[in-house]
Coordinates of C-alpha atoms and ligand atoms in Angstrom, one line a residue:
Chain A
M98 CA 0.0 0.0 0.0
Q99 CA 1.1 3.5 -0.8
P100 CA 1.5 5.8 2.1
H101 CA -1.2 8.5 1.5
D102 CA -3.8 6.2 0.1
Q103 CA -7.1 8.0 0.0
H104 CA -9.3 5.4 -1.5
P105 CA -8.3 1.9 -0.7
H106 CA -11.6 0.4 -1.9
V107 CA -11.3 1.3 -5.6
P108 CA -10.4 -1.7 -7.7
G109 CA -7.4 -1.2 -10.0
P110 CA -7.7 -1.1 -13.8
S111 CA -8.4 -4.4 -15.4
L112 CA -8.7 -5.4 -19.1
W113 CA -10.7 -8.5 -18.5
P114 CA -14.1 -6.7 -18.7
V115 CA -13.4 -6.1 -22.4
G116 CA -13.2 -9.8 -23.0
F117 CA -16.3 -10.3 -20.9
A118 CA -18.2 -7.8 -23.1
V119 CA -17.0 -9.5 -26.3
G120 CA -18.2 -12.8 -24.9
V121 CA -21.7 -11.4 -24.2
V122 CA -21.9 -9.9 -27.7
V123 CA -20.9 -13.3 -29.2
L124 CA -23.5 -15.0 -27.1
L125 CA -26.3 -12.6 -28.2
I126 CA -25.3 -12.9 -31.9
G127 CA -25.2 -16.7 -31.4
L128 CA -28.8 -16.6 -30.2
I129 CA -29.8 -15.4 -33.6
V130 CA -27.2 -17.2 -35.8
S131 CA -26.5 -20.6 -34.2
W132 CA -26.4 -22.4 -30.9
Y133 CA -22.7 -23.2 -31.3
V134 CA -21.8 -19.6 -31.6
A135 CA -23.9 -18.9 -28.5
G136 CA -22.2 -21.6 -26.6
L137 CA -18.8 -20.2 -27.6
G138 CA -19.9 -16.8 -26.4
A139 CA -21.0 -18.2 -23.1
V140 CA -17.6 -19.9 -22.6
I141 CA -15.7 -16.7 -23.5
A142 CA -17.9 -14.6 -21.1
L143 CA -17.6 -17.1 -18.2
A144 CA -13.8 -17.4 -18.7
F145 CA -13.3 -13.6 -18.7
A146 CA -15.8 -13.1 -15.8
F147 CA -13.7 -15.5 -13.8
L148 CA -10.5 -13.6 -14.6
W149 CA -12.1 -10.3 -13.9
V150 CA -13.4 -11.4 -10.5
R151 CA -10.0 -12.8 -9.7
D152 CA -8.4 -9.5 -10.6
L153 CA -10.8 -7.6 -8.5
T154 CA -10.4 -9.7 -5.4
T155 CA -6.6 -10.0 -5.3
G156 CA -5.3 -7.8 -2.5
T157 CA -8.7 -7.4 -0.9
A158 CA -9.8 -8.6 2.5
L159 CA -11.7 -11.4 0.7
V160 CA -8.4 -13.0 -0.2
D161 CA -5.5 -11.6 1.9
A162 CA -5.5 -10.5 5.5
P163 CA -5.2 -6.7 5.5
D164 CA -2.0 -5.3 6.8
V165 CA -3.7 -2.7 9.0
E166 CA -1.8 0.5 9.5
A167 CA -1.1 1.6 13.0
E168 CA -3.6 4.4 12.9
H169 CA -6.4 2.1 11.9
A170 CA -5.4 -0.8 14.0
A171 CA -7.0 0.5 17.1
A172 CA -10.3 1.0 15.3
A173 CA -10.1 -2.4 13.8
A174 CA -9.2 -4.0 17.1
S175 CA -12.3 -2.7 18.8
L176 CA -14.5 -4.3 16.2
L177 CA -12.7 -7.6 16.0
P178 CA -11.5 -9.8 18.9
A179 CA -7.8 -9.4 19.4
D180 CA -5.5 -12.3 18.8
G181 CA -6.1 -13.9 22.2
G182 CA -9.8 -14.1 21.4
E183 CA -10.5 -11.4 24.0
P184 CA -12.2 -8.2 22.8
A185 CA -9.8 -5.3 23.1
T186 CA -12.4 -3.2 24.9
P187 CA -14.5 -5.6 26.9
P188 CA -18.1 -4.7 26.8
A189 CA -19.9 -4.0 30.0
E190 CA -21.0 -7.1 31.9
R191 CA -24.5 -8.2 31.0
Y192 CA -27.0 -9.9 33.3
P193 CA -28.7 -13.0 32.0
R194 CA -32.1 -11.4 32.6
S195 CA -31.3 -8.5 30.3
K196 CA -30.2 -11.0 27.6
F197 CA -33.4 -12.9 28.1
L198 CA -35.5 -9.7 27.9
E199 CA -33.7 -8.7 24.7
A200 CA -34.2 -12.0 23.1
S201 CA -37.8 -12.3 24.1
T202 CA -38.6 -8.7 22.8
L203 CA -37.1 -9.5 19.5
G204 CA -38.7 -12.9 19.3
L205 CA -42.1 -11.7 20.3
G206 CA -41.8 -8.8 17.8
A207 CA -41.0 -11.3 15.1
V208 CA -44.0 -13.5 16.0
I209 CA -46.4 -10.6 16.0
G210 CA -44.9 -9.3 12.7
G211 CA -45.4 -12.7 11.2
L212 CA -48.9 -13.1 12.4
V213 CA -49.8 -9.8 10.7
T214 CA -47.7 -10.1 7.5
V215 CA -48.3 -13.7 6.5
P216 CA -52.1 -13.6 6.1
A217 CA -52.0 -10.1 4.5
L218 CA -49.4 -11.2 1.9
G219 CA -51.4 -14.4 1.3
F220 CA -54.5 -12.4 0.7
M221 CA -52.5 -10.3 -1.8
V222 CA -51.1 -13.3 -3.7
A223 CA -53.3 -16.4 -3.3
P224 CA -56.6 -15.2 -4.9
A225 CA -54.8 -14.9 -8.2
F226 CA -54.0 -18.6 -8.2
L227 CA -57.0 -20.2 -6.5
K228 CA -60.4 -21.1 -8.0
Q229 CA -59.3 -20.1 -11.5
G230 CA -61.3 -22.8 -13.4
Q231 CA -64.2 -21.6 -15.6
K232 CA -67.5 -23.3 -15.8
D233 CA -68.7 -24.7 -19.2
H234 CA -70.7 -22.1 -20.9
D235 CA -73.7 -22.5 -23.2
I236 CA -73.1 -20.7 -26.5
G237 CA -76.4 -21.6 -28.3
P238 CA -78.1 -24.3 -30.3
L239 CA -76.2 -26.4 -32.7
T240 CA -78.4 -25.2 -35.5
D241 CA -76.7 -21.7 -35.2
Y242 CA -73.4 -23.2 -36.4
P243 CA -73.6 -24.0 -40.1
E244 CA -71.1 -26.6 -41.5
G245 CA -67.8 -25.3 -43.0
T246 CA -67.9 -21.6 -42.0
F247 CA -66.7 -19.8 -38.8
V248 CA -69.1 -18.1 -36.4
I249 CA -67.7 -15.5 -34.1
A250 CA -69.1 -16.3 -30.6
T251 CA -68.6 -13.9 -27.7
W252 CA -69.9 -14.6 -24.2
M253 CA -69.6 -13.4 -20.7
S254 CA -67.6 -16.1 -18.8
D255 CA -68.8 -14.6 -15.4
K256 CA -72.0 -12.5 -15.4
S257 CA -71.3 -11.1 -12.0
Q258 CA -68.2 -9.5 -13.3
G259 CA -69.9 -8.0 -16.4
E260 CA -68.3 -7.0 -19.7
V261 CA -64.8 -7.4 -18.4
S262 CA -65.2 -11.2 -18.5
R263 CA -66.2 -11.3 -22.1
R264 CA -64.4 -13.9 -24.2
T265 CA -64.4 -14.5 -27.9
A266 CA -63.9 -17.7 -30.0
F267 CA -64.2 -18.7 -33.6
V268 CA -66.4 -21.7 -33.9
R269 CA -66.7 -23.9 -37.0
Y270 CA -68.8 -27.1 -37.5
N271 CA -66.8 -29.7 -39.4
G272 CA -69.5 -32.2 -40.0
L273 CA -69.5 -35.7 -38.6
L274 CA -66.4 -37.6 -37.7
G275 CA -67.7 -41.1 -37.8
S276 CA -70.9 -40.7 -35.8
Q277 CA -69.6 -37.8 -33.6
P278 CA -70.0 -34.1 -34.6
S279 CA -66.7 -32.3 -34.9
Y280 CA -66.1 -28.6 -34.0
T281 CA -63.1 -26.4 -34.3
I282 CA -63.1 -23.7 -31.6
I283 CA -60.2 -21.3 -31.8
S284 CA -59.5 -18.7 -29.1
N285 CA -59.1 -15.1 -30.3
H286 CA -56.1 -14.5 -27.9
C287 CA -53.1 -13.9 -30.1
A288 CA -50.3 -16.4 -29.3
H289 CA -47.8 -13.5 -29.5
L290 CA -48.9 -11.3 -26.6
G291 CA -52.6 -11.7 -26.3
C292 CA -54.2 -9.1 -28.5
P293 CA -57.6 -10.0 -30.1
V294 CA -57.1 -11.6 -33.5
Q295 CA -59.6 -10.7 -36.2
P296 CA -61.0 -12.9 -39.1
N297 CA -59.4 -12.1 -42.4
G298 CA -62.5 -11.9 -44.5
P299 CA -66.1 -10.4 -44.6
L300 CA -68.6 -10.9 -41.8
D301 CA -72.3 -11.6 -42.4
D302 CA -73.2 -9.2 -39.6
K303 CA -76.8 -8.7 -40.8
N304 CA -77.4 -12.2 -39.4
T305 CA -76.0 -11.5 -36.0
K306 CA -77.8 -13.4 -33.3
Q307 CA -78.2 -12.3 -29.7
L308 CA -78.9 -15.0 -27.1
A309 CA -78.8 -13.9 -23.5
D310 CA -75.1 -12.9 -22.9
V311 CA -73.9 -14.6 -26.1
T312 CA -73.5 -12.9 -29.4
L313 CA -73.0 -14.9 -32.6
I314 CA -71.7 -13.2 -35.8
P315 CA -71.4 -15.5 -38.9
T316 CA -68.6 -15.0 -41.3
V317 CA -68.8 -15.4 -45.1
S318 CA -65.5 -17.0 -46.1
I319 CA -62.4 -16.2 -44.2
A320 CA -58.8 -16.9 -45.2
G321 CA -57.4 -17.1 -41.7
F322 CA -56.9 -14.7 -38.7
G323 CA -54.7 -11.6 -38.3
C324 CA -53.6 -9.7 -35.3
P325 CA -53.9 -5.9 -35.2
C326 CA -51.1 -5.4 -32.7
H327 CA -47.9 -6.7 -34.4
G328 CA -49.2 -8.3 -37.5
G329 CA -49.2 -12.0 -36.5
Q330 CA -51.0 -14.1 -39.1
Y331 CA -52.7 -17.5 -38.8
D332 CA -54.4 -19.9 -41.2
T333 CA -58.0 -21.2 -40.6
E334 CA -56.7 -24.0 -38.3
G335 CA -54.9 -21.4 -36.2
N336 CA -51.4 -22.3 -37.3
R337 CA -49.0 -19.4 -37.4
T338 CA -48.2 -18.4 -40.9
A339 CA -46.3 -15.1 -40.4
G340 CA -45.3 -12.6 -37.8
P341 CA -44.1 -12.8 -34.2
P342 CA -46.4 -15.5 -32.6
V343 CA -44.5 -18.5 -31.2
R344 CA -47.2 -21.1 -31.6
A345 CA -50.7 -21.8 -33.0
L346 CA -53.8 -20.1 -31.6
D347 CA -55.2 -21.7 -28.4
R348 CA -58.4 -23.7 -28.7
Y349 CA -61.4 -24.6 -26.4
S350 CA -62.7 -28.0 -25.7
F351 CA -66.5 -28.4 -26.1
S352 CA -69.4 -30.6 -25.2
I353 CA -73.0 -31.0 -26.5
R354 CA -76.0 -31.1 -24.2
N355 CA -79.6 -31.2 -25.3
G356 CA -78.8 -30.0 -28.8
R357 CA -76.8 -27.0 -27.5
L358 CA -73.0 -26.4 -27.8
F359 CA -71.1 -25.8 -24.5
I360 CA -67.7 -24.2 -24.5
G361 CA -65.2 -25.9 -22.2
K362 CA -61.6 -25.5 -21.0
P363 CA -59.1 -23.7 -23.1
F364 CA -55.8 -25.4 -24.0
S365 CA -52.7 -24.4 -26.0
V366 CA -51.7 -25.8 -29.3
S367 CA -48.2 -25.9 -30.8
H368 CA -49.4 -26.7 -34.4
V369 CA -52.1 -28.5 -36.2
E370 CA -51.6 -31.0 -39.1
G371 CA -54.5 -31.5 -41.5
T372 CA -57.8 -29.6 -41.5
G373 CA -61.3 -29.8 -40.2
S374 CA -62.4 -33.0 -38.6
A375 CA -59.3 -34.8 -39.9
A376 CA -57.0 -32.4 -38.1
K377 CA -54.3 -33.7 -35.7
I378 CA -54.0 -31.2 -32.9
H379 CA -50.8 -31.0 -30.9
K380 CA -52.3 -30.1 -27.6
W381 CA -50.6 -28.7 -24.4
T382 CA -51.8 -27.4 -21.1
L383 CA -52.8 -23.7 -21.3
A384 CA -49.8 -21.4 -21.4
F385 CA -49.6 -17.6 -21.4
P386 CA -49.2 -16.0 -24.9
G387 CA -45.6 -15.7 -26.0
E388 CA -44.5 -18.9 -24.3
H389 CA -43.3 -21.8 -26.3
V390 CA -45.1 -25.0 -25.4
N391 CA -42.7 -27.4 -27.1
G392 CA -39.1 -27.5 -28.2
L393 CA -36.0 -26.2 -26.3
E394 CA -37.5 -22.8 -25.4
S395 CA -40.4 -24.5 -23.5
W396 CA -37.8 -25.5 -20.9
L397 CA -37.9 -21.9 -19.8
Y398 CA -41.5 -22.5 -18.6
P399 CA -41.4 -25.7 -16.6
I400 CA -44.3 -25.0 -14.3
Q401 CA -47.6 -23.3 -15.2
P402 CA -49.7 -21.6 -12.5
P403 CA -53.1 -23.2 -12.0
H404 CA -55.3 -21.8 -14.7
Chain B
M284 CA -39.3 47.0 36.3
A285 CA -36.0 47.8 34.6
A286 CA -36.9 46.2 31.3
T287 CA -36.4 48.6 28.4
K288 CA -39.2 48.9 25.9
L289 CA -38.5 47.2 22.6
T290 CA -38.5 49.3 19.4
R291 CA -41.1 48.7 16.8
S292 CA -38.7 46.7 14.5
Q293 CA -37.4 44.7 17.4
Q294 CA -40.9 43.8 18.3
I295 CA -41.6 42.6 14.8
Q296 CA -38.4 40.6 14.8
Q297 CA -39.4 38.9 18.1
T298 CA -42.8 38.1 16.8
I299 CA -41.3 36.2 13.9
L300 CA -38.5 34.6 15.7
Y301 CA -40.4 33.4 18.7
P302 CA -42.3 30.6 17.1
I303 CA -39.2 29.5 15.1
D304 CA -37.2 29.4 18.3
W305 CA -40.0 27.6 20.0
L306 CA -39.9 24.9 17.3
E307 CA -36.1 24.7 17.3
E308 CA -35.8 24.3 21.0
R309 CA -38.2 21.4 21.0
S310 CA -37.2 19.6 17.8
G311 CA -34.0 20.9 16.4
I312 CA -35.8 21.1 13.1
V313 CA -34.3 24.5 12.1
G314 CA -30.8 23.3 12.6
G315 CA -31.7 20.1 10.6
I316 CA -33.0 22.1 7.7
K317 CA -30.0 24.4 7.7
Y318 CA -27.7 21.4 7.8
F319 CA -29.6 19.9 4.8
L320 CA -29.8 23.1 2.7
F321 CA -26.6 24.9 3.5
R322 CA -24.2 21.9 3.4
K323 CA -20.9 22.4 1.6
V324 CA -20.7 21.5 -2.0
P325 CA -17.7 21.8 -4.4
G326 CA -17.3 25.3 -5.8
D327 CA -17.6 24.1 -9.4
T328 CA -20.9 22.2 -9.2
N329 CA -23.0 23.2 -12.2
W330 CA -26.5 23.1 -13.6
F331 CA -26.4 19.4 -14.5
Q332 CA -26.3 18.7 -10.8
T333 CA -29.8 20.2 -10.4
L334 CA -31.3 17.3 -12.4
G335 CA -31.7 15.2 -9.3
A336 CA -33.7 18.0 -7.6
A337 CA -35.7 18.4 -10.8
T338 CA -36.6 14.7 -10.7
L339 CA -37.6 15.1 -7.1
T340 CA -39.8 18.1 -8.0
A341 CA -41.5 16.1 -10.8
F342 CA -42.2 13.3 -8.4
I343 CA -43.8 15.6 -5.9
V344 CA -46.0 17.1 -8.6
Q345 CA -47.1 13.5 -9.6
A346 CA -47.9 12.7 -5.9
L347 CA -49.9 15.9 -5.5
T348 CA -51.9 15.8 -8.8
G349 CA -52.4 12.0 -8.4
T350 CA -53.8 12.5 -4.9
I351 CA -56.3 15.0 -6.2
L352 CA -57.3 12.9 -9.2
A353 CA -58.0 10.0 -6.8
M354 CA -60.7 12.1 -5.3
Y355 CA -62.7 11.8 -8.5
Y356 CA -61.5 8.6 -10.2
K357 CA -63.4 5.4 -9.8
P358 CA -61.3 2.2 -10.1
D359 CA -64.0 -0.2 -11.2
P360 CA -64.4 -1.7 -14.7
N361 CA -67.9 -0.2 -15.2
G362 CA -67.1 3.3 -13.9
A363 CA -63.4 4.0 -14.6
Y364 CA -63.7 5.3 -18.2
S365 CA -66.7 7.5 -17.5
S366 CA -65.1 8.9 -14.4
I367 CA -62.1 9.9 -16.5
Q368 CA -64.4 11.6 -19.0
H369 CA -66.1 13.4 -16.1
I370 CA -62.8 14.7 -14.8
T371 CA -61.6 15.9 -18.2
N372 CA -64.9 17.4 -19.5
D373 CA -67.0 18.5 -16.6
L374 CA -65.0 19.3 -13.5
F375 CA -63.4 22.7 -12.9
A376 CA -59.7 22.5 -14.0
G377 CA -60.0 18.7 -14.2
W378 CA -58.4 18.7 -17.7
L379 CA -55.5 20.7 -16.3
V380 CA -54.8 18.5 -13.3
R381 CA -55.2 15.3 -15.4
G382 CA -53.0 16.8 -18.1
M383 CA -50.3 17.7 -15.4
H384 CA -50.4 14.1 -14.2
R385 CA -50.3 12.5 -17.6
W386 CA -47.6 14.7 -19.1
G387 CA -45.8 15.0 -15.8
A388 CA -45.4 11.2 -15.9
S389 CA -43.3 11.4 -19.0
V390 CA -41.4 14.4 -17.6
F391 CA -40.6 12.4 -14.5
I392 CA -39.3 9.4 -16.4
I393 CA -37.3 11.6 -18.8
L394 CA -35.7 13.6 -15.9
M395 CA -34.8 10.4 -14.1
F396 CA -32.9 9.2 -17.2
M397 CA -31.2 12.6 -17.6
H398 CA -30.2 12.6 -14.0
M399 CA -28.9 9.0 -14.4
G400 CA -27.0 10.1 -17.5
R401 CA -25.3 13.0 -15.7
V402 CA -24.3 10.7 -12.8
F403 CA -22.9 8.3 -15.3
L404 CA -21.0 10.8 -17.4
F405 CA -19.6 12.6 -14.3
G406 CA -18.5 9.2 -13.0
A407 CA -20.4 10.1 -9.8
Y408 CA -21.4 6.4 -9.4
K409 CA -17.9 5.4 -8.3
Y410 CA -16.6 4.8 -4.8
P411 CA -18.0 5.6 -2.3
R412 CA -21.4 6.2 -4.1
E413 CA -22.0 2.8 -5.6
L414 CA -24.8 2.2 -3.1
N415 CA -26.6 5.4 -4.2
W416 CA -26.4 4.2 -7.8
I417 CA -28.0 0.9 -6.7
I418 CA -30.8 2.8 -4.9
G419 CA -31.1 4.9 -8.1
V420 CA -31.7 1.8 -10.2
L421 CA -34.4 0.7 -7.8
L422 CA -36.0 4.1 -8.1
L423 CA -35.8 3.8 -11.9
T424 CA -37.6 0.4 -11.9
M425 CA -40.2 1.8 -9.4
G426 CA -40.7 4.8 -11.7
L427 CA -41.2 2.5 -14.7
G428 CA -43.6 0.4 -12.6
E429 CA -45.6 3.6 -11.9
G430 CA -45.8 4.2 -15.7
F431 CA -47.0 0.6 -16.4
T432 CA -49.7 0.5 -13.7
G433 CA -50.9 4.0 -14.3
Y434 CA -51.4 3.4 -18.0
L435 CA -54.2 1.0 -17.4
L436 CA -56.3 3.4 -15.3
P437 CA -58.1 5.4 -18.1
W438 CA -59.5 2.0 -19.1
D439 CA -59.9 2.8 -22.8
Q440 CA -59.0 0.5 -25.7
T441 CA -55.4 1.7 -25.9
S442 CA -54.7 1.3 -22.2
Y443 CA -56.5 -2.1 -21.9
W444 CA -54.7 -3.7 -24.8
A445 CA -51.3 -2.1 -24.0
T446 CA -51.7 -3.6 -20.5
V447 CA -52.6 -7.0 -21.9
V448 CA -49.5 -7.0 -24.0
G449 CA -47.4 -5.7 -21.1
I450 CA -48.6 -8.3 -18.7
N451 CA -48.0 -11.0 -21.3
I452 CA -44.4 -9.7 -21.8
N453 CA -44.0 -10.2 -18.1
G454 CA -45.4 -13.7 -18.6
T455 CA -42.6 -14.6 -21.0
A456 CA -39.9 -14.1 -18.4
P457 CA -38.2 -17.5 -17.7
F458 CA -39.5 -19.7 -14.9
L459 CA -41.5 -17.3 -12.8
G460 CA -42.8 -15.2 -15.6
P461 CA -46.2 -17.0 -15.8
F462 CA -46.6 -16.6 -12.1
L463 CA -45.8 -12.9 -12.3
A464 CA -48.3 -12.3 -15.1
Q465 CA -51.0 -14.2 -13.2
F466 CA -50.2 -12.2 -10.0
L467 CA -50.4 -8.9 -11.9
Q468 CA -53.8 -9.9 -13.4
G469 CA -55.1 -11.3 -10.2
G470 CA -56.2 -14.4 -12.2
T471 CA -55.8 -16.3 -15.4
Y472 CA -57.4 -13.4 -17.3
I473 CA -57.9 -9.7 -16.8
N474 CA -60.9 -9.6 -14.5
A475 CA -63.0 -7.2 -12.4
D476 CA -60.2 -7.1 -9.7
T477 CA -57.3 -6.3 -12.1
L478 CA -58.1 -2.6 -12.3
S479 CA -58.4 -2.0 -8.6
R480 CA -55.3 -4.1 -8.1
F481 CA -53.3 -1.9 -10.5
Y482 CA -54.8 1.2 -8.9
A483 CA -53.6 0.1 -5.4
I484 CA -50.2 -0.7 -6.7
H485 CA -50.0 2.6 -8.6
M486 CA -51.2 4.9 -5.8
L487 CA -50.0 3.2 -2.6
L488 CA -47.5 0.4 -3.0
I489 CA -45.0 1.9 -5.4
P490 CA -45.3 5.6 -4.3
G491 CA -44.6 4.5 -0.7
A492 CA -41.6 2.6 -1.8
I493 CA -40.4 5.6 -3.9
F494 CA -40.7 7.9 -0.9
A495 CA -38.7 5.6 1.3
L496 CA -36.0 5.1 -1.4
I497 CA -35.8 8.9 -2.0
G498 CA -35.2 9.3 1.7
L499 CA -32.3 6.8 1.6
H500 CA -31.0 8.4 -1.6
L501 CA -30.9 11.9 -0.2
Y502 CA -29.5 10.6 3.1
L503 CA -26.5 9.2 1.2
V504 CA -26.2 12.4 -1.0
V505 CA -25.9 14.5 2.2
R506 CA -23.6 12.0 4.0
L507 CA -21.2 11.6 1.1
G508 CA -21.5 15.0 -0.5
V509 CA -21.8 15.6 -4.3
T510 CA -19.0 15.1 -6.8
S511 CA -17.2 17.8 -8.8
P512 CA -17.5 17.6 -12.6
P513 CA -14.8 15.5 -14.2
W514 CA -13.1 18.5 -15.7
S515 CA -12.8 20.1 -12.2
K516 CA -9.5 22.0 -11.5
E517 CA -10.4 22.2 -7.9
A518 CA -10.7 18.4 -7.7
A519 CA -7.4 17.9 -9.4
G520 CA -5.8 19.9 -6.6
K521 CA -5.0 22.9 -8.8
G522 CA -7.7 25.2 -7.7
P523 CA -8.3 26.9 -4.4
I524 CA -9.1 24.7 -1.5
T525 CA -9.9 27.0 1.4
N526 CA -8.0 26.5 4.6
G527 CA -6.2 23.6 3.0
K528 CA -8.8 21.5 4.7
V529 CA -11.0 19.0 2.9
T530 CA -14.4 19.3 4.5
T531 CA -17.1 16.6 4.4
G532 CA -18.6 18.4 1.4
R533 CA -15.4 18.3 -0.4
R534 CA -14.3 14.8 0.4
G535 CA -15.3 13.6 -3.0
L536 CA -13.0 16.2 -4.6
S537 CA -9.8 14.3 -4.0
R538 CA -10.9 11.5 -6.2
F539 CA -10.1 12.9 -9.6
G540 CA -6.6 13.3 -10.9
T541 CA -5.3 10.8 -8.3
R542 CA -6.6 7.7 -10.0
G543 CA -4.4 4.8 -10.5
R544 CA -3.4 1.4 -9.3
R545 CA -3.2 1.2 -5.5
Ligands
HEM52 C1 -37.1 9.2 -8.2 C2 -36.0 9.4 -8.8 C3 -34.7 10.1 -8.3 C4 -34.7 11.2 -7.5 C5 -35.8 12.0 -6.9 C6 -33.3 11.5 -7.3 C7 -32.8 12.6 -6.6 C8 -31.4 12.9 -6.4 C9 -30.9 14.1 -5.9 C10 -31.7 15.3 -5.4 C11 -29.5 14.1 -5.9 C12 -28.5 15.1 -5.5 C13 -28.3 16.2 -6.6 C14 -27.8 15.7 -7.9 O1 -26.7 15.1 -7.9 O2 -28.5 15.9 -8.9 C15 -29.2 12.8 -6.4 C16 -27.9 12.2 -6.5 C17 -27.5 11.0 -7.1 N1 -28.4 10.1 -7.7 FE1 -30.4 10.3 -7.8 N2 -32.5 10.6 -8.0 C18 -33.4 9.7 -8.6 C19 -33.0 8.6 -9.4 C20 -31.7 8.2 -9.6 C21 -31.3 7.2 -10.6 C22 -32.3 6.5 -11.6 C23 -29.9 7.0 -10.4 C24 -29.0 6.0 -11.2 C25 -29.3 4.8 -11.5 C26 -29.5 7.9 -9.4 C27 -28.2 8.0 -8.9 C28 -27.7 9.0 -8.1 C29 -26.3 9.1 -7.6 C30 -25.2 8.1 -7.8 C31 -26.2 10.4 -7.0 C32 -25.0 11.0 -6.3 C33 -24.4 11.9 -7.3 C34 -23.3 12.7 -6.7 O3 -23.0 12.6 -5.5 O4 -22.7 13.6 -7.4 N3 -30.6 8.6 -8.9 N4 -30.4 12.1 -6.7
FES53 S1 -50.1 -9.6 -29.9 FE1 -50.7 -10.4 -31.9 S2 -48.9 -10.1 -33.1 FE2 -48.3 -9.3 -31.1

């Protein structure tokens, strides 16, 4: 150490951060170009990070015992026990009772604090995750869904909440598959970031039907779906054809009771092979928009909250 | 009975000083304010160093106008939009106060970035002020959080869908993203509670945190003193240093020009 050292805590100059920055850049470029380049970048960054940290820590108290100057020694000694293990300035003698009172005050305070905080925090967080399931919803008689064209169905999933609970789906009757009727029910939540996708084609809105809280707008012939927010495009099976979405549009399950169509639980779809009743749907549990449901990137989302 | 009569001007002086002395004797507040306002700063501080105080002013304007808006705003999905229309079109000076809050939000964010830029360019984040930089980063995230939660409140098409997109961007964060998104929404979808949730976060949770962090931020500014500009002659030891003594306010001065390996 130099004699008149004014700022002993400033790390000295080091060139390693430059290498670290290069590594990060290579890593980012690799994410676009190829995984090998990304891996190389990660290795470079880690290596230089290690060198940098080593450079920073040499000569600090983390690594070497400080050679305390005389002036500071006294101050340091009063904080640390001296060599013999004895504190240099012995603290005043303490009675067991005062120690007990101190511990019980702190302990009691912690208990009271916990009793107040835990339920309050629980109330803040838990309702968002409990009782999330939605009941099946009646969206009208089967006769309102002609074969081969989409009908835009909107309904209130929870009447007590009002318009804020309105959902929209595109419903198409595909005819019979064997003896079972087949429906394609596509959610309007864009698989990019959740904007409402629109049908690409004319609507037959003169024939709009209003049934209780359900509105049905028939379409004439649509070529797919498009998103107003960032231009995501989908075909009539909900497969992504262009733009930023990471997977196909979500779908709803359905059931039929007394000649009426009921909309069921939503689920996510990576892609669909084939069309109509012959389609093979690659189905996954419901994920938020923007999340990959299959492939390497889906490892980033190992657990989904209860939907 | 030997007391001499006070002159007129002495009387006036006493009337003013009496309550101030009364306060000072019981709280020490006058000394505290003097300590805060009249502390020593380097002789060559300049206008860029007022950006922090400008940011503070912008925040106080937001807090005041926001509190008044809260007297008329209704955070419920069926009433929010119309209450905003009512504020803007019907109430006396409603358009003005709403405009102050809306434009002031951008001013606050811009000033925060400018202040951060000056701290960066002056190298004022270095030892011993690293902690204040970290507190500053927390303030920055809190400020952006205010922007995000406040944007939903007008409850029109733009604010609704921008918030849908924003929440889902949060949802794409690795591992905990989906949980964060669902927490923000208060459920799987935006629902009747989402708006009041955002409102509570916007007007109570984050502003409270910002006030507390500003307190810490200013405590450290006062404790450590402010830095000279990097071109400072004084700091390089060439300018006048009165009494040859480096006061608390000047401690930061000795930094520049003496850099190098220990
Ligand atoms: C709510 C937002 C903020 C307020 C109200 C605020 C306020 C202030 C004030 C009044 C000062 C002293 C005067 C000055 O240097 O301009 C200051 C200094 C400082 N601020 Fe902030 N600030 C805010 C955000 C930030 C941010 C985002 C950063 C950086 C990430 C930051 C880092 C610093 C640092 C390091 C200093 C010490 C500068 C020096 O000593 O020369 N602050 N702040
Ligand atoms: S939300 Fe549909 S493209 Fe971005």
